[in-house]
């Protein structure tokens, strides 16, 4: 079993936490709301580790944390309203969902395949120091197993995740409060996706208009706490394929060949070794690559429903749904 280190809130602890994140490990750290479970957001395999550790049931988009507004502008496109919100409420408990910038380095998996990205600059001094030392966006949902109570100190984190993550940076008890407010600035009226630490009234007073609260039910989440449309390929998706038809693109898993794969228009293997973490890391980018091949159908070989396989299959079923 992995041994979870308890790191102190000093120069040595920060250096070790940043080094762990840079090499693809998982580190829990305090924010002004709760402890987050951090991974290098640019490293899809590291992000897959978050889902595995939390036993998260599906690949919902994760909020990426940054040290400054300037760093956030590398990842997302901020219109006038988003810029005003960032200037007014960052650092702080506000997450902005904005279109991805051409320079965005946040992985497809952290964005759940979407062309938008959720960004936040936290106010906690230890979180800020860790992000500065890491020098890249850090994806960080709450540091607990999925469905359990969010943690507000290192003991809570270890009670849920000891042996499942590399380290927890112990900054004492975080300020107990609600999660960050999430606002989408994706064209049209800004939309409140999740109420949180910045009151709606303060946001509406700043921007001089009411927030839209309409949601698009029945589809996958645009951000934590809200449902909206998700990435689906232009091609049809055929699941649990036992053979590949001529002209189809093939998305394989494992070492066993599928009959007809040699005649596929394009062929990619999520993990030849049958590693579900590796498969999760490749899922969205491989779907995009196969879609770009021009094939009318992407045939997907069977993937186990165990562990991360449940989340992989959830996303594939959404991509294959009638539309």
PDB file of C-alpha atoms in Angstrom:
ATOM      1  CA  UNK A   1       0.000   0.000   0.000  1.00  0.00           C
ATOM      2  CA  UNK A   2       1.138   3.539  -0.783  1.00  0.00           C
ATOM      3  CA  UNK A   3       2.366   5.393   2.305  1.00  0.00           C
ATOM      4  CA  UNK A   4       0.808   8.845   2.617  1.00  0.00           C
ATOM      5  CA  UNK A   5       3.317  11.381   3.939  1.00  0.00           C
ATOM      6  CA  UNK A   6       2.195  14.134   6.297  1.00  0.00           C
ATOM      7  CA  UNK A   7       4.128  17.230   5.245  1.00  0.00           C
ATOM      8  CA  UNK A   8       4.689  20.242   7.459  1.00  0.00           C
ATOM      9  CA  UNK A   9       3.758  23.775   6.432  1.00  0.00           C
ATOM     10  CA  UNK A  10       7.344  24.983   6.085  1.00  0.00           C
ATOM     11  CA  UNK A  11       9.862  25.412   3.294  1.00  0.00           C
ATOM     12  CA  UNK A  12      10.819  21.727   3.284  1.00  0.00           C
ATOM     13  CA  UNK A  13       7.200  20.549   3.273  1.00  0.00           C
ATOM     14  CA  UNK A  14       6.258  22.920   0.466  1.00  0.00           C
ATOM     15  CA  UNK A  15       9.255  21.837  -1.612  1.00  0.00           C
ATOM     16  CA  UNK A  16       8.354  18.160  -1.187  1.00  0.00           C
ATOM     17  CA  UNK A  17       4.681  18.797  -2.007  1.00  0.00           C
ATOM     18  CA  UNK A  18       5.578  20.734  -5.173  1.00  0.00           C
ATOM     19  CA  UNK A  19       8.078  18.070  -6.270  1.00  0.00           C
ATOM     20  CA  UNK A  20       5.437  15.366  -5.752  1.00  0.00           C
ATOM     21  CA  UNK A  21       2.921  17.235  -7.903  1.00  0.00           C
ATOM     22  CA  UNK A  22       5.498  17.834 -10.635  1.00  0.00           C
ATOM     23  CA  UNK A  23       6.301  14.130 -10.872  1.00  0.00           C
ATOM     24  CA  UNK A  24       2.625  13.204 -11.219  1.00  0.00           C
ATOM     25  CA  UNK A  25       1.731  12.454  -7.594  1.00  0.00           C
ATOM     26  CA  UNK A  26      -1.317  13.400  -5.521  1.00  0.00           C
ATOM     27  CA  UNK A  27      -1.090  15.954  -2.703  1.00  0.00           C
ATOM     28  CA  UNK A  28      -3.926  17.176  -0.477  1.00  0.00           C
ATOM     29  CA  UNK A  29      -3.583  20.804   0.610  1.00  0.00           C
ATOM     30  CA  UNK A  30      -5.662  23.414   2.454  1.00  0.00           C
ATOM     31  CA  UNK A  31      -7.647  26.155   0.774  1.00  0.00           C
ATOM     32  CA  UNK A  32      -9.750  28.815   2.467  1.00  0.00           C
ATOM     33  CA  UNK A  33     -12.804  26.514   2.198  1.00  0.00           C
ATOM     34  CA  UNK A  34     -11.739  22.860   2.524  1.00  0.00           C
ATOM     35  CA  UNK A  35      -8.729  20.671   1.722  1.00  0.00           C
ATOM     36  CA  UNK A  36      -8.346  19.919  -1.972  1.00  0.00           C
ATOM     37  CA  UNK A  37      -6.838  16.804  -3.563  1.00  0.00           C
ATOM     38  CA  UNK A  38      -4.293  18.185  -5.995  1.00  0.00           C
ATOM     39  CA  UNK A  39      -2.702  16.798  -9.147  1.00  0.00           C
ATOM     40  CA  UNK A  40      -0.832  18.440 -12.016  1.00  0.00           C
ATOM     41  CA  UNK A  41      -3.748  19.477 -14.242  1.00  0.00           C
ATOM     42  CA  UNK A  42      -1.538  19.269 -17.343  1.00  0.00           C
ATOM     43  CA  UNK A  43      -0.795  15.576 -16.712  1.00  0.00           C
ATOM     44  CA  UNK A  44      -3.791  13.434 -17.672  1.00  0.00           C
ATOM     45  CA  UNK A  45      -2.454  10.343 -15.921  1.00  0.00           C
ATOM     46  CA  UNK A  46      -1.986  12.311 -12.697  1.00  0.00           C
ATOM     47  CA  UNK A  47      -5.559  13.607 -13.032  1.00  0.00           C
ATOM     48  CA  UNK A  48      -6.778  10.034 -13.518  1.00  0.00           C
ATOM     49  CA  UNK A  49      -5.189   9.312 -10.145  1.00  0.00           C
ATOM     50  CA  UNK A  50      -7.616  11.789  -8.533  1.00  0.00           C
ATOM     51  CA  UNK A  51     -10.592   9.855  -9.855  1.00  0.00           C
ATOM     52  CA  UNK A  52      -9.069   6.559  -8.712  1.00  0.00           C
ATOM     53  CA  UNK A  53      -8.284   7.829  -5.212  1.00  0.00           C
ATOM     54  CA  UNK A  54     -11.700   9.436  -4.720  1.00  0.00           C
ATOM     55  CA  UNK A  55     -13.569   6.563  -6.376  1.00  0.00           C
ATOM     56  CA  UNK A  56     -15.386   9.289  -8.290  1.00  0.00           C
ATOM     57  CA  UNK A  57     -18.184   7.705 -10.349  1.00  0.00           C
ATOM     58  CA  UNK A  58     -17.767   9.744 -13.544  1.00  0.00           C
ATOM     59  CA  UNK A  59     -15.363  12.142 -15.202  1.00  0.00           C
ATOM     60  CA  UNK A  60     -16.857  15.444 -14.152  1.00  0.00           C
ATOM     61  CA  UNK A  61     -14.759  18.522 -14.953  1.00  0.00           C
ATOM     62  CA  UNK A  62     -12.341  19.526 -12.211  1.00  0.00           C
ATOM     63  CA  UNK A  63     -11.490  23.048 -11.075  1.00  0.00           C
ATOM     64  CA  UNK A  64      -7.901  24.015 -11.837  1.00  0.00           C
ATOM     65  CA  UNK A  65      -6.209  26.223  -9.232  1.00  0.00           C
ATOM     66  CA  UNK A  66      -3.619  28.855 -10.150  1.00  0.00           C
ATOM     67  CA  UNK A  67      -1.422  31.304  -8.287  1.00  0.00           C
ATOM     68  CA  UNK A  68      -2.619  34.463 -10.062  1.00  0.00           C
ATOM     69  CA  UNK A  69      -5.012  35.983 -12.576  1.00  0.00           C
ATOM     70  CA  UNK A  70      -2.087  36.339 -14.986  1.00  0.00           C
ATOM     71  CA  UNK A  71      -1.473  32.577 -14.795  1.00  0.00           C
ATOM     72  CA  UNK A  72      -5.207  31.939 -15.294  1.00  0.00           C
ATOM     73  CA  UNK A  73      -5.214  34.001 -18.513  1.00  0.00           C
ATOM     74  CA  UNK A  74      -2.809  31.482 -20.050  1.00  0.00           C
ATOM     75  CA  UNK A  75      -5.468  28.785 -19.569  1.00  0.00           C
ATOM     76  CA  UNK A  76      -8.756  30.569 -20.320  1.00  0.00           C
ATOM     77  CA  UNK A  77     -10.247  33.398 -22.365  1.00  0.00           C
ATOM     78  CA  UNK A  78     -11.712  36.120 -20.152  1.00  0.00           C
ATOM     79  CA  UNK A  79     -14.336  38.446 -21.582  1.00  0.00           C
ATOM     80  CA  UNK A  80     -14.984  41.815 -19.938  1.00  0.00           C
ATOM     81  CA  UNK A  81     -17.350  40.375 -17.317  1.00  0.00           C
ATOM     82  CA  UNK A  82     -15.066  37.464 -16.408  1.00  0.00           C
ATOM     83  CA  UNK A  83     -12.132  39.866 -16.121  1.00  0.00           C
ATOM     84  CA  UNK A  84     -14.026  42.166 -13.776  1.00  0.00           C
ATOM     85  CA  UNK A  85     -15.061  39.227 -11.588  1.00  0.00           C
ATOM     86  CA  UNK A  86     -11.499  37.937 -11.429  1.00  0.00           C
ATOM     87  CA  UNK A  87     -10.113  41.340 -10.529  1.00  0.00           C
ATOM     88  CA  UNK A  88     -12.732  41.832  -7.805  1.00  0.00           C
ATOM     89  CA  UNK A  89     -12.895  38.409  -6.160  1.00  0.00           C
ATOM     90  CA  UNK A  90      -9.538  36.711  -6.739  1.00  0.00           C
ATOM     91  CA  UNK A  91      -7.831  35.472  -4.690  1.00  0.00           C
ATOM     92  CA  UNK A  92     -10.959  33.996  -3.132  1.00  0.00           C
ATOM     93  CA  UNK A  93     -13.744  31.393  -3.259  1.00  0.00           C
ATOM     94  CA  UNK A  94     -14.871  32.101  -6.842  1.00  0.00           C
ATOM     95  CA  UNK A  95     -14.469  29.726  -9.784  1.00  0.00           C
ATOM     96  CA  UNK A  96     -14.886  31.067 -13.323  1.00  0.00           C
ATOM     97  CA  UNK A  97     -15.759  28.738 -16.193  1.00  0.00           C
ATOM     98  CA  UNK A  98     -14.444  30.304 -19.402  1.00  0.00           C
ATOM     99  CA  UNK A  99     -13.535  29.143 -22.926  1.00  0.00           C
ATOM    100  CA  UNK A 100     -10.154  27.444 -23.201  1.00  0.00           C
ATOM    101  CA  UNK A 101      -7.346  29.641 -24.492  1.00  0.00           C
ATOM    102  CA  UNK A 102      -5.164  28.527 -27.419  1.00  0.00           C
ATOM    103  CA  UNK A 103      -2.334  28.367 -24.865  1.00  0.00           C
ATOM    104  CA  UNK A 104      -4.322  26.150 -22.445  1.00  0.00           C
ATOM    105  CA  UNK A 105      -2.302  23.314 -20.931  1.00  0.00           C
ATOM    106  CA  UNK A 106      -5.032  21.848 -18.696  1.00  0.00           C
ATOM    107  CA  UNK A 107      -5.572  18.266 -19.876  1.00  0.00           C
ATOM    108  CA  UNK A 108      -8.671  17.024 -21.663  1.00  0.00           C
ATOM    109  CA  UNK A 109      -9.354  14.707 -18.729  1.00  0.00           C
ATOM    110  CA  UNK A 110      -9.337  17.544 -16.182  1.00  0.00           C
ATOM    111  CA  UNK A 111     -11.767  19.418 -18.459  1.00  0.00           C
ATOM    112  CA  UNK A 112     -13.839  16.240 -19.067  1.00  0.00           C
ATOM    113  CA  UNK A 113     -13.382  16.785 -22.808  1.00  0.00           C
ATOM    114  CA  UNK A 114     -15.031  20.202 -22.792  1.00  0.00           C
ATOM    115  CA  UNK A 115     -13.871  23.325 -24.627  1.00  0.00           C
ATOM    116  CA  UNK A 116     -14.249  25.287 -21.394  1.00  0.00           C
ATOM    117  CA  UNK A 117     -12.179  25.275 -18.225  1.00  0.00           C
ATOM    118  CA  UNK A 118     -12.970  26.023 -14.585  1.00  0.00           C
ATOM    119  CA  UNK A 119     -10.329  28.247 -12.949  1.00  0.00           C
ATOM    120  CA  UNK A 120      -9.794  29.573  -9.427  1.00  0.00           C
ATOM    121  CA  UNK A 121      -7.126  31.553  -7.569  1.00  0.00           C
ATOM    122  CA  UNK A 122      -7.432  30.496  -3.904  1.00  0.00           C
ATOM    123  CA  UNK A 123      -6.798  32.890  -1.039  1.00  0.00           C
ATOM    124  CA  UNK A 124      -5.173  30.497   1.457  1.00  0.00           C
ATOM    125  CA  UNK A 125      -1.497  31.505   1.847  1.00  0.00           C
ATOM    126  CA  UNK A 126      -0.265  27.896   1.925  1.00  0.00           C
ATOM    127  CA  UNK A 127      -2.234  27.033  -1.219  1.00  0.00           C
ATOM    128  CA  UNK A 128      -0.806  30.126  -2.925  1.00  0.00           C
ATOM    129  CA  UNK A 129       2.749  29.165  -1.922  1.00  0.00           C
ATOM    130  CA  UNK A 130       2.264  25.606  -3.216  1.00  0.00           C
ATOM    131  CA  UNK A 131       0.866  26.794  -6.544  1.00  0.00           C
ATOM    132  CA  UNK A 132       3.743  29.251  -6.942  1.00  0.00           C
ATOM    133  CA  UNK A 133       6.279  26.517  -6.204  1.00  0.00           C
ATOM    134  CA  UNK A 134       4.592  24.084  -8.600  1.00  0.00           C
ATOM    135  CA  UNK A 135       4.377  26.589 -11.432  1.00  0.00           C
ATOM    136  CA  UNK A 136       1.484  24.936 -13.233  1.00  0.00           C
ATOM    137  CA  UNK A 137      -2.283  24.584 -12.819  1.00  0.00           C
ATOM    138  CA  UNK A 138      -3.332  22.117 -10.119  1.00  0.00           C
ATOM    139  CA  UNK A 139      -6.648  20.286 -10.459  1.00  0.00           C
ATOM    140  CA  UNK A 140      -8.153  19.846  -7.003  1.00  0.00           C
ATOM    141  CA  UNK A 141     -11.595  18.605  -5.980  1.00  0.00           C
ATOM    142  CA  UNK A 142     -12.229  18.105  -2.259  1.00  0.00           C
ATOM    143  CA  UNK A 143      -9.814  15.640  -0.629  1.00  0.00           C
ATOM    144  CA  UNK A 144     -12.286  12.952   0.363  1.00  0.00           C
ATOM    145  CA  UNK A 145     -13.759   9.829  -1.160  1.00  0.00           C
ATOM    146  CA  UNK A 146     -16.668  10.605  -3.442  1.00  0.00           C
ATOM    147  CA  UNK A 147     -19.906  11.168  -1.564  1.00  0.00           C
ATOM    148  CA  UNK A 148     -18.286  11.677   1.839  1.00  0.00           C
ATOM    149  CA  UNK A 149     -18.030  14.845   3.918  1.00  0.00           C
ATOM    150  CA  UNK A 150     -15.499  17.395   2.694  1.00  0.00           C
ATOM    151  CA  UNK A 151     -12.370  17.574   4.901  1.00  0.00           C
ATOM    152  CA  UNK A 152     -11.310  20.661   6.831  1.00  0.00           C
ATOM    153  CA  UNK A 153      -8.057  19.373   8.352  1.00  0.00           C
ATOM    154  CA  UNK A 154      -5.297  16.869   7.593  1.00  0.00           C
ATOM    155  CA  UNK A 155      -6.752  14.242   9.929  1.00  0.00           C
ATOM    156  CA  UNK A 156      -9.979  14.235   7.925  1.00  0.00           C
ATOM    157  CA  UNK A 157      -7.989  13.746   4.721  1.00  0.00           C
ATOM    158  CA  UNK A 158      -6.005  10.831   6.143  1.00  0.00           C
ATOM    159  CA  UNK A 159      -9.169   9.250   7.534  1.00  0.00           C
ATOM    160  CA  UNK A 160     -10.495   8.971   3.983  1.00  0.00           C
ATOM    161  CA  UNK A 161      -7.413   8.754   1.775  1.00  0.00           C
ATOM    162  CA  UNK A 162      -4.484   7.381   3.832  1.00  0.00           C
ATOM    163  CA  UNK A 163      -2.625   4.944   1.607  1.00  0.00           C
ATOM    164  CA  UNK A 164      -4.406   6.206  -1.521  1.00  0.00           C
ATOM    165  CA  UNK A 165      -2.483   9.471  -2.099  1.00  0.00           C
ATOM    166  CA  UNK A 166       1.167  10.494  -1.836  1.00  0.00           C
ATOM    167  CA  UNK A 167       0.978  13.279   0.726  1.00  0.00           C
ATOM    168  CA  UNK A 168      -1.084  15.772   2.664  1.00  0.00           C
ATOM    169  CA  UNK A 169       0.316  19.244   3.327  1.00  0.00           C
ATOM    170  CA  UNK A 170      -0.803  19.974   6.879  1.00  0.00           C
ATOM    171  CA  UNK A 171      -1.859  23.598   7.223  1.00  0.00           C
ATOM    172  CA  UNK A 172      -4.055  23.054  10.265  1.00  0.00           C
ATOM    173  CA  UNK A 173      -7.802  23.552  10.155  1.00  0.00           C
ATOM    174  CA  UNK A 174      -9.083  25.432   7.133  1.00  0.00           C
ATOM    175  CA  UNK A 175     -11.836  27.994   7.484  1.00  0.00           C
ATOM    176  CA  UNK A 176     -15.030  25.976   7.463  1.00  0.00           C
ATOM    177  CA  UNK A 177     -17.362  27.385   4.842  1.00  0.00           C
ATOM    178  CA  UNK A 178     -19.210  26.621   1.663  1.00  0.00           C
ATOM    179  CA  UNK A 179     -17.399  25.661  -1.523  1.00  0.00           C
ATOM    180  CA  UNK A 180     -16.491  28.247  -4.151  1.00  0.00           C
ATOM    181  CA  UNK A 181     -19.185  29.994  -6.153  1.00  0.00           C
ATOM    182  CA  UNK A 182     -19.037  28.896  -9.802  1.00  0.00           C
ATOM    183  CA  UNK A 183     -19.917  31.363 -12.576  1.00  0.00           C
ATOM    184  CA  UNK A 184     -19.883  30.493 -16.288  1.00  0.00           C
ATOM    185  CA  UNK A 185     -18.830  33.272 -18.662  1.00  0.00           C
ATOM    186  CA  UNK A 186     -19.287  31.547 -21.996  1.00  0.00           C
ATOM    187  CA  UNK A 187     -21.161  34.157 -24.002  1.00  0.00           C
ATOM    188  CA  UNK A 188     -24.520  35.706 -23.223  1.00  0.00           C
ATOM    189  CA  UNK A 189     -25.503  36.399 -19.642  1.00  0.00           C
ATOM    190  CA  UNK A 190     -23.109  35.042 -17.005  1.00  0.00           C
ATOM    191  CA  UNK A 191     -24.616  31.962 -15.376  1.00  0.00           C
ATOM    192  CA  UNK A 192     -24.566  30.869 -11.748  1.00  0.00           C
ATOM    193  CA  UNK A 193     -23.628  27.187 -11.802  1.00  0.00           C
ATOM    194  CA  UNK A 194     -23.152  26.719  -8.057  1.00  0.00           C
ATOM    195  CA  UNK A 195     -23.791  29.062  -5.113  1.00  0.00           C
ATOM    196  CA  UNK A 196     -20.835  29.366  -2.782  1.00  0.00           C
ATOM    197  CA  UNK A 197     -18.459  31.576  -0.862  1.00  0.00           C
ATOM    198  CA  UNK A 198     -19.033  34.748  -2.913  1.00  0.00           C
ATOM    199  CA  UNK A 199     -22.695  35.801  -2.556  1.00  0.00           C
ATOM    200  CA  UNK A 200     -24.831  36.195  -5.655  1.00  0.00           C
ATOM    201  CA  UNK A 201     -25.737  39.717  -4.549  1.00  0.00           C
ATOM    202  CA  UNK A 202     -22.088  40.823  -4.528  1.00  0.00           C
ATOM    203  CA  UNK A 203     -21.561  39.465  -8.042  1.00  0.00           C
ATOM    204  CA  UNK A 204     -24.741  41.029  -9.423  1.00  0.00           C
ATOM    205  CA  UNK A 205     -23.878  44.379  -7.835  1.00  0.00           C
ATOM    206  CA  UNK A 206     -20.478  44.319  -9.518  1.00  0.00           C
ATOM    207  CA  UNK A 207     -21.649  43.382 -13.022  1.00  0.00           C
ATOM    208  CA  UNK A 208     -24.893  45.367 -12.911  1.00  0.00           C
ATOM    209  CA  UNK A 209     -27.158  42.542 -14.035  1.00  0.00           C
ATOM    210  CA  UNK A 210     -28.881  39.458 -12.705  1.00  0.00           C
ATOM    211  CA  UNK A 211     -27.170  36.101 -13.051  1.00  0.00           C
ATOM    212  CA  UNK A 212     -28.821  33.490 -15.217  1.00  0.00           C
ATOM    213  CA  UNK A 213     -29.556  30.347 -13.216  1.00  0.00           C
ATOM    214  CA  UNK A 214     -30.977  28.176 -15.997  1.00  0.00           C
ATOM    215  CA  UNK A 215     -29.466  24.713 -16.339  1.00  0.00           C
ATOM    216  CA  UNK A 216     -29.465  22.152 -19.093  1.00  0.00           C
ATOM    217  CA  UNK A 217     -30.643  19.064 -17.296  1.00  0.00           C
ATOM    218  CA  UNK A 218     -30.020  15.489 -18.289  1.00  0.00           C
ATOM    219  CA  UNK A 219     -26.539  15.921 -19.729  1.00  0.00           C
ATOM    220  CA  UNK A 220     -23.076  15.774 -18.260  1.00  0.00           C
ATOM    221  CA  UNK A 221     -21.719  18.453 -15.902  1.00  0.00           C
ATOM    222  CA  UNK A 222     -20.133  21.648 -17.223  1.00  0.00           C
ATOM    223  CA  UNK A 223     -18.721  22.178 -13.732  1.00  0.00           C
ATOM    224  CA  UNK A 224     -19.236  20.749 -10.258  1.00  0.00           C
ATOM    225  CA  UNK A 225     -22.836  21.304  -9.216  1.00  0.00           C
ATOM    226  CA  UNK A 226     -24.383  21.856 -12.650  1.00  0.00           C
ATOM    227  CA  UNK A 227     -25.476  19.844 -15.691  1.00  0.00           C
ATOM    228  CA  UNK A 228     -24.799  20.898 -19.272  1.00  0.00           C
ATOM    229  CA  UNK A 229     -23.744  19.629 -22.667  1.00  0.00           C
ATOM    230  CA  UNK A 230     -20.549  17.621 -23.013  1.00  0.00           C
ATOM    231  CA  UNK A 231     -18.053  16.750 -25.673  1.00  0.00           C
ATOM    232  CA  UNK A 232     -19.348  14.124 -28.075  1.00  0.00           C
ATOM    233  CA  UNK A 233     -17.604  13.209 -31.326  1.00  0.00           C
ATOM    234  CA  UNK A 234     -19.185  13.936 -34.680  1.00  0.00           C
ATOM    235  CA  UNK A 235     -18.889  10.242 -35.482  1.00  0.00           C
ATOM    236  CA  UNK A 236     -21.331   7.723 -34.086  1.00  0.00           C
ATOM    237  CA  UNK A 237     -19.924   5.634 -31.236  1.00  0.00           C
ATOM    238  CA  UNK A 238     -20.517   1.875 -31.168  1.00  0.00           C
ATOM    239  CA  UNK A 239     -19.824   0.265 -27.802  1.00  0.00           C
ATOM    240  CA  UNK A 240     -18.697  -3.256 -26.839  1.00  0.00           C
ATOM    241  CA  UNK A 241     -17.556  -3.975 -30.384  1.00  0.00           C
ATOM    242  CA  UNK A 242     -16.343  -7.530 -30.989  1.00  0.00           C
ATOM    243  CA  UNK A 243     -15.140  -6.797 -34.510  1.00  0.00           C
ATOM    244  CA  UNK A 244     -14.312  -3.730 -36.578  1.00  0.00           C
ATOM    245  CA  UNK A 245     -16.284  -3.058 -39.743  1.00  0.00           C
ATOM    246  CA  UNK A 246     -14.520  -1.674 -42.846  1.00  0.00           C
ATOM    247  CA  UNK A 247     -14.149   2.106 -42.659  1.00  0.00           C
ATOM    248  CA  UNK A 248     -14.755   2.356 -38.913  1.00  0.00           C
ATOM    249  CA  UNK A 249     -12.248   3.880 -36.531  1.00  0.00           C
ATOM    250  CA  UNK A 250     -11.251   1.588 -33.656  1.00  0.00           C
ATOM    251  CA  UNK A 251     -10.770   2.457 -29.982  1.00  0.00           C
ATOM    252  CA  UNK A 252      -9.224  -0.611 -28.382  1.00  0.00           C
ATOM    253  CA  UNK A 253      -8.420  -1.713 -24.848  1.00  0.00           C
ATOM    254  CA  UNK A 254      -6.040  -4.479 -23.824  1.00  0.00           C
ATOM    255  CA  UNK A 255      -3.786  -6.815 -25.759  1.00  0.00           C
ATOM    256  CA  UNK A 256      -6.408  -9.016 -27.409  1.00  0.00           C
ATOM    257  CA  UNK A 257      -6.826  -7.989 -31.062  1.00  0.00           C
ATOM    258  CA  UNK A 258     -10.276  -7.366 -32.509  1.00  0.00           C
ATOM    259  CA  UNK A 259     -11.168  -8.975 -35.805  1.00  0.00           C
ATOM    260  CA  UNK A 260     -10.983  -6.418 -38.599  1.00  0.00           C
ATOM    261  CA  UNK A 261      -8.898  -3.869 -36.688  1.00  0.00           C
ATOM    262  CA  UNK A 262      -6.234  -4.028 -39.390  1.00  0.00           C
ATOM    263  CA  UNK A 263      -8.714  -2.503 -41.847  1.00  0.00           C
ATOM    264  CA  UNK A 264      -9.856   0.288 -39.531  1.00  0.00           C
ATOM    265  CA  UNK A 265      -9.669   3.833 -40.882  1.00  0.00           C
ATOM    266  CA  UNK A 266      -7.747   4.715 -37.711  1.00  0.00           C
ATOM    267  CA  UNK A 267      -6.876   2.683 -34.649  1.00  0.00           C
ATOM    268  CA  UNK A 268      -5.770   3.656 -31.129  1.00  0.00           C
ATOM    269  CA  UNK A 269      -5.418   1.556 -27.980  1.00  0.00           C
ATOM    270  CA  UNK A 270      -6.349   3.149 -24.652  1.00  0.00           C
ATOM    271  CA  UNK A 271      -3.989   0.765 -22.859  1.00  0.00           C
ATOM    272  CA  UNK A 272      -2.397  -2.303 -24.407  1.00  0.00           C
ATOM    273  CA  UNK A 273      -1.599  -3.520 -20.871  1.00  0.00           C
ATOM    274  CA  UNK A 274      -5.212  -3.232 -19.739  1.00  0.00           C
ATOM    275  CA  UNK A 275      -4.367  -0.437 -17.253  1.00  0.00           C
ATOM    276  CA  UNK A 276      -7.560   1.509 -16.518  1.00  0.00           C
ATOM    277  CA  UNK A 277      -5.658   4.536 -15.185  1.00  0.00           C
ATOM    278  CA  UNK A 278      -3.703   4.780 -18.443  1.00  0.00           C
ATOM    279  CA  UNK A 279      -6.951   4.299 -20.375  1.00  0.00           C
ATOM    280  CA  UNK A 280      -8.628   7.141 -18.497  1.00  0.00           C
ATOM    281  CA  UNK A 281      -5.691   9.433 -19.235  1.00  0.00           C
ATOM    282  CA  UNK A 282      -6.012   8.764 -22.977  1.00  0.00           C
ATOM    283  CA  UNK A 283      -9.805   8.665 -23.320  1.00  0.00           C
ATOM    284  CA  UNK A 284     -10.734  12.179 -24.475  1.00  0.00           C
ATOM    285  CA  UNK A 285      -7.662  12.877 -26.584  1.00  0.00           C
ATOM    286  CA  UNK A 286      -8.012   9.524 -28.380  1.00  0.00           C
ATOM    287  CA  UNK A 287     -11.709  10.147 -29.088  1.00  0.00           C
ATOM    288  CA  UNK A 288     -10.773  13.493 -30.639  1.00  0.00           C
ATOM    289  CA  UNK A 289      -8.003  11.940 -32.744  1.00  0.00           C
ATOM    290  CA  UNK A 290     -10.273   9.178 -34.052  1.00  0.00           C
ATOM    291  CA  UNK A 291     -13.034  11.693 -34.769  1.00  0.00           C
ATOM    292  CA  UNK A 292     -10.554  13.718 -36.810  1.00  0.00           C
ATOM    293  CA  UNK A 293      -9.896  10.664 -39.018  1.00  0.00           C
ATOM    294  CA  UNK A 294     -13.216  11.297 -40.768  1.00  0.00           C
ATOM    295  CA  UNK A 295     -14.676   7.879 -39.924  1.00  0.00           C
ATOM    296  CA  UNK A 296     -18.464   7.838 -39.600  1.00  0.00           C
ATOM    297  CA  UNK A 297     -18.330   5.418 -36.669  1.00  0.00           C
ATOM    298  CA  UNK A 298     -15.912   4.808 -33.799  1.00  0.00           C
ATOM    299  CA  UNK A 299     -16.105   1.202 -32.624  1.00  0.00           C
ATOM    300  CA  UNK A 300     -15.035   0.704 -28.993  1.00  0.00           C
ATOM    301  CA  UNK A 301     -13.910  -2.636 -27.638  1.00  0.00           C
ATOM    302  CA  UNK A 302     -15.350  -3.803 -24.280  1.00  0.00           C
ATOM    303  CA  UNK A 303     -13.912  -2.135 -21.159  1.00  0.00           C
ATOM    304  CA  UNK A 304     -14.366  -3.627 -17.666  1.00  0.00           C
ATOM    305  CA  UNK A 305     -16.882  -1.888 -15.381  1.00  0.00           C
ATOM    306  CA  UNK A 306     -14.527  -2.113 -12.406  1.00  0.00           C
ATOM    307  CA  UNK A 307     -12.557   0.764 -10.829  1.00  0.00           C
ATOM    308  CA  UNK A 308     -11.998   3.608 -13.290  1.00  0.00           C
ATOM    309  CA  UNK A 309     -13.680   1.454 -15.922  1.00  0.00           C
ATOM    310  CA  UNK A 310     -17.038   2.564 -14.525  1.00  0.00           C
ATOM    311  CA  UNK A 311     -16.220   6.224 -15.228  1.00  0.00           C
ATOM    312  CA  UNK A 312     -14.729   5.437 -18.650  1.00  0.00           C
ATOM    313  CA  UNK A 313     -17.865   3.529 -19.652  1.00  0.00           C
ATOM    314  CA  UNK A 314     -20.078   6.305 -18.292  1.00  0.00           C
ATOM    315  CA  UNK A 315     -18.426   8.824 -20.610  1.00  0.00           C
ATOM    316  CA  UNK A 316     -18.492   6.446 -23.565  1.00  0.00           C
ATOM    317  CA  UNK A 317     -22.203   5.789 -23.067  1.00  0.00           C
ATOM    318  CA  UNK A 318     -22.827   9.542 -23.071  1.00  0.00           C
ATOM    319  CA  UNK A 319     -20.810   9.904 -26.265  1.00  0.00           C
ATOM    320  CA  UNK A 320     -22.795   7.070 -27.853  1.00  0.00           C
ATOM    321  CA  UNK A 321     -26.213   8.395 -26.778  1.00  0.00           C
ATOM    322  CA  UNK A 322     -28.708   9.348 -29.484  1.00  0.00           C
ATOM    323  CA  UNK A 323     -28.429  13.026 -30.418  1.00  0.00           C
TER     324      UNK A 323
END
